[in-house]
Amino acid sequence: MTHCITCSAPVNIAVIKYWGKSDEALLLPANSSVSVTLHQDQLQAQTTVAASHHFEKDRIWLNGQEQCINNPRIQNVIREIKRRARKQKTDSRDIAAERLNWKIHICSKNNFPTAAGLASSAAGYACLVYALKCLYKLEGDVSAIARCGSGSACRSVHGGFVVWDKGQRLDGSDSMARQIQPHTHWPDLRVLILVDSNQMHACCLDTYPPISYLTDVSRRIIHLVHCFNKHRQETTVAYTFDAGPNACLFLLKKDVKKFLHLVKRFFPPKTEEQDFIRGNTKQLMENLSNDCEEDLSYFPFDPMEDSLRYIIYTTPGPGPQELPSDQSLLGEDGLPKSLS
């Protein structure tokens, strides 16, 4: 007998950072933080977890490649989920309790770049924890368990606007995330993520001595935001960066077209690419270059061609969710479908 669960989980972007850890082993933050969960239509991790008495050992695949499941953080998550599940179960005949003794296969993938400052580990661990929670019918909040895999993963367990409380207990049991507002709280809020060009980065690293223009691109984006806000005489666009060079910009729906027009003007793609701006952009892209003219004297710098790979246009979104069985990443044999 095999039981299989498939779930998805979102990326979150911190707007108040936690600025390091007070305990590296327990992944406890130095201070509380606040984040916005982004919509899964554009950015998500997807994970399938299968448990079977036929499996000979625990195994895990990430983005099509088998990984070592003995990774301490993965083991911490699995161990804590099972510990809490065993504590919760009182009826030994319950099928979920029986599954606790079976080996598991895990298959996970992201639909966005990893190691690029888009919190791929946060989405991945939140997805793994949520899938295991569904597999073992675990009740209650699991954000503290997700934190054991990746600190900011605890925030991706919830949708909308989320706070990760620092907590006071030395064991970290009260360091968990909670939703402070649903994703529908601010319906006009929009998010733009500007991904730096991989080609440009590679070219710069090939020089001697190596040059990183990623920082220059990021600074130019910051400059553009400040110039735009000064021109408007109000804070219209806000920026933040997580663990990478990609700028995450927050603005209102009414300002998106005008600002995107400037982004395309000063960070143009080498050729007019259809998917340069990704997301639900059908209405957004209509007349983008015709009704958004700005006085360019407020922006005293030259265009940087091919410095952005693409732009993701998105909104705040809900938390993890269970997916239909036909979206499973594992086949009936318990192996990734991509390998079958």
PDB file of N, CA and C in Angstrom, residues 72-108:
ATOM      1  N   PRO A  72      21.068  17.227   7.591  1.00  0.00           N
ATOM      2  CA  PRO A  72      20.575  17.410   8.964  1.00  0.00           C
ATOM      3  C   PRO A  72      19.267  18.177   9.060  1.00  0.00           C
ATOM      4  N   ARG A  73      19.095  19.199   8.214  1.00  0.00           N
ATOM      5  CA  ARG A  73      17.864  19.997   8.307  1.00  0.00           C
ATOM      6  C   ARG A  73      16.646  19.202   7.822  1.00  0.00           C
ATOM      7  N   ILE A  74      16.845  18.421   6.763  1.00  0.00           N
ATOM      8  CA  ILE A  74      15.738  17.570   6.297  1.00  0.00           C
ATOM      9  C   ILE A  74      15.382  16.556   7.364  1.00  0.00           C
ATOM     10  N   GLN A  75      16.399  15.966   7.972  1.00  0.00           N
ATOM     11  CA  GLN A  75      16.153  14.981   9.018  1.00  0.00           C
ATOM     12  C   GLN A  75      15.472  15.613  10.235  1.00  0.00           C
ATOM     13  N   ASN A  76      15.851  16.822  10.581  1.00  0.00           N
ATOM     14  CA  ASN A  76      15.205  17.513  11.695  1.00  0.00           C
ATOM     15  C   ASN A  76      13.712  17.700  11.448  1.00  0.00           C
ATOM     16  N   VAL A  77      13.381  18.087  10.212  1.00  0.00           N
ATOM     17  CA  VAL A  77      11.975  18.296   9.851  1.00  0.00           C
ATOM     18  C   VAL A  77      11.192  16.987   9.921  1.00  0.00           C
ATOM     19  N   ILE A  78      11.722  15.934   9.300  1.00  0.00           N
ATOM     20  CA  ILE A  78      11.022  14.646   9.289  1.00  0.00           C
ATOM     21  C   ILE A  78      10.860  14.105  10.711  1.00  0.00           C
ATOM     22  N   ARG A  79      11.927  14.196  11.480  1.00  0.00           N
ATOM     23  CA  ARG A  79      11.891  13.681  12.850  1.00  0.00           C
ATOM     24  C   ARG A  79      10.861  14.426  13.708  1.00  0.00           C
ATOM     25  N   GLU A  80      10.815  15.755  13.587  1.00  0.00           N
ATOM     26  CA  GLU A  80       9.900  16.531  14.413  1.00  0.00           C
ATOM     27  C   GLU A  80       8.442  16.321  13.992  1.00  0.00           C
ATOM     28  N   ILE A  81       8.199  16.204  12.689  1.00  0.00           N
ATOM     29  CA  ILE A  81       6.846  15.910  12.209  1.00  0.00           C
ATOM     30  C   ILE A  81       6.375  14.567  12.766  1.00  0.00           C
ATOM     31  N   LYS A  82       7.218  13.548  12.668  1.00  0.00           N
ATOM     32  CA  LYS A  82       6.834  12.219  13.148  1.00  0.00           C
ATOM     33  C   LYS A  82       6.673  12.201  14.665  1.00  0.00           C
ATOM     34  N   ARG A  83       7.538  12.932  15.367  1.00  0.00           N
ATOM     35  CA  ARG A  83       7.419  12.976  16.829  1.00  0.00           C
ATOM     36  C   ARG A  83       6.074  13.561  17.244  1.00  0.00           C
ATOM     37  N   ARG A  84       5.695  14.670  16.600  1.00  0.00           N
ATOM     38  CA  ARG A  84       4.429  15.289  16.951  1.00  0.00           C
ATOM     39  C   ARG A  84       3.240  14.439  16.514  1.00  0.00           C
ATOM     40  N   ALA A  85       3.382  13.775  15.367  1.00  0.00           N
ATOM     41  CA  ALA A  85       2.307  12.915  14.887  1.00  0.00           C
ATOM     42  C   ALA A  85       2.091  11.725  15.828  1.00  0.00           C
ATOM     43  N   ARG A  86       3.176  11.125  16.313  1.00  0.00           N
ATOM     44  CA  ARG A  86       3.052   9.995  17.242  1.00  0.00           C
ATOM     45  C   ARG A  86       2.409  10.442  18.561  1.00  0.00           C
ATOM     46  N   LYS A  87       2.757  11.627  18.990  1.00  0.00           N
ATOM     47  CA  LYS A  87       2.190  12.161  20.228  1.00  0.00           C
ATOM     48  C   LYS A  87       0.703  12.427  20.071  1.00  0.00           C
ATOM     49  N   GLN A  88       0.305  12.794  18.860  1.00  0.00           N
ATOM     50  CA  GLN A  88      -1.093  13.119  18.592  1.00  0.00           C
ATOM     51  C   GLN A  88      -1.955  11.877  18.473  1.00  0.00           C
ATOM     52  N   LYS A  89      -1.402  10.781  17.923  1.00  0.00           N
ATOM     53  CA  LYS A  89      -2.195   9.583  17.658  1.00  0.00           C
ATOM     54  C   LYS A  89      -2.381   8.747  18.908  1.00  0.00           C
ATOM     55  N   THR A  90      -3.593   8.374  19.165  1.00  0.00           N
ATOM     56  CA  THR A  90      -3.895   7.511  20.310  1.00  0.00           C
ATOM     57  C   THR A  90      -4.456   6.166  19.870  1.00  0.00           C
ATOM     58  N   ASP A  91      -4.904   6.092  18.621  1.00  0.00           N
ATOM     59  CA  ASP A  91      -5.483   4.852  18.102  1.00  0.00           C
ATOM     60  C   ASP A  91      -4.464   4.200  17.175  1.00  0.00           C
ATOM     61  N   SER A  92      -3.859   3.079  17.608  1.00  0.00           N
ATOM     62  CA  SER A  92      -2.806   2.424  16.830  1.00  0.00           C
ATOM     63  C   SER A  92      -3.333   1.852  15.526  1.00  0.00           C
ATOM     64  N   ARG A  93      -4.634   1.746  15.402  1.00  0.00           N
ATOM     65  CA  ARG A  93      -5.193   1.213  14.152  1.00  0.00           C
ATOM     66  C   ARG A  93      -5.371   2.308  13.096  1.00  0.00           C
ATOM     67  N   ASP A  94      -5.158   3.544  13.479  1.00  0.00           N
ATOM     68  CA  ASP A  94      -5.307   4.647  12.540  1.00  0.00           C
ATOM     69  C   ASP A  94      -4.278   4.504  11.425  1.00  0.00           C
ATOM     70  N   ILE A  95      -4.739   4.638  10.178  1.00  0.00           N
ATOM     71  CA  ILE A  95      -3.863   4.437   9.030  1.00  0.00           C
ATOM     72  C   ILE A  95      -2.719   5.450   9.023  1.00  0.00           C
ATOM     73  N   ALA A  96      -2.979   6.708   9.489  1.00  0.00           N
ATOM     74  CA  ALA A  96      -1.924   7.712   9.530  1.00  0.00           C
ATOM     75  C   ALA A  96      -0.827   7.306  10.507  1.00  0.00           C
ATOM     76  N   ALA A  97      -1.218   6.656  11.617  1.00  0.00           N
ATOM     77  CA  ALA A  97      -0.223   6.176  12.577  1.00  0.00           C
ATOM     78  C   ALA A  97       0.608   5.060  11.974  1.00  0.00           C
ATOM     79  N   GLU A  98      -0.029   4.203  11.180  1.00  0.00           N
ATOM     80  CA  GLU A  98       0.701   3.114  10.522  1.00  0.00           C
ATOM     81  C   GLU A  98       1.730   3.655   9.544  1.00  0.00           C
ATOM     82  N   ARG A  99       1.398   4.750   8.861  1.00  0.00           N
ATOM     83  CA  ARG A  99       2.315   5.322   7.883  1.00  0.00           C
ATOM     84  C   ARG A  99       3.604   5.825   8.515  1.00  0.00           C
ATOM     85  N   LEU A 100       3.575   6.126   9.802  1.00  0.00           N
ATOM     86  CA  LEU A 100       4.760   6.639  10.477  1.00  0.00           C
ATOM     87  C   LEU A 100       5.917   5.649  10.457  1.00  0.00           C
ATOM     88  N   ASN A 101       5.620   4.390  10.262  1.00  0.00           N
ATOM     89  CA  ASN A 101       6.656   3.363  10.246  1.00  0.00           C
ATOM     90  C   ASN A 101       7.145   3.030   8.830  1.00  0.00           C
ATOM     91  N   TRP A 102       6.494   3.598   7.836  1.00  0.00           N
ATOM     92  CA  TRP A 102       6.883   3.331   6.457  1.00  0.00           C
ATOM     93  C   TRP A 102       8.002   4.284   6.016  1.00  0.00           C
ATOM     94  N   LYS A 103       8.783   3.832   5.035  1.00  0.00           N
ATOM     95  CA  LYS A 103       9.778   4.698   4.407  1.00  0.00           C
ATOM     96  C   LYS A 103       9.064   5.690   3.496  1.00  0.00           C
ATOM     97  N   ILE A 104       9.700   6.830   3.251  1.00  0.00           N
ATOM     98  CA  ILE A 104       9.074   7.858   2.433  1.00  0.00           C
ATOM     99  C   ILE A 104       9.957   8.248   1.256  1.00  0.00           C
ATOM    100  N   HIS A 105       9.301   8.627   0.170  1.00  0.00           N
ATOM    101  CA  HIS A 105       9.963   9.207  -0.990  1.00  0.00           C
ATOM    102  C   HIS A 105       9.453  10.642  -1.131  1.00  0.00           C
ATOM    103  N   ILE A 106      10.376  11.563  -1.370  1.00  0.00           N
ATOM    104  CA  ILE A 106      10.048  12.986  -1.491  1.00  0.00           C
ATOM    105  C   ILE A 106      10.553  13.490  -2.834  1.00  0.00           C
ATOM    106  N   CYS A 107       9.697  14.202  -3.552  1.00  0.00           N
ATOM    107  CA  CYS A 107      10.097  14.801  -4.830  1.00  0.00           C
ATOM    108  C   CYS A 107       9.625  16.247  -4.827  1.00  0.00           C
ATOM    109  N   SER A 108      10.560  17.172  -5.069  1.00  0.00           N
ATOM    110  CA  SER A 108      10.225  18.593  -4.985  1.00  0.00           C
ATOM    111  C   SER A 108      10.807  19.352  -6.167  1.00  0.00           C
TER     112      SER A 108
END
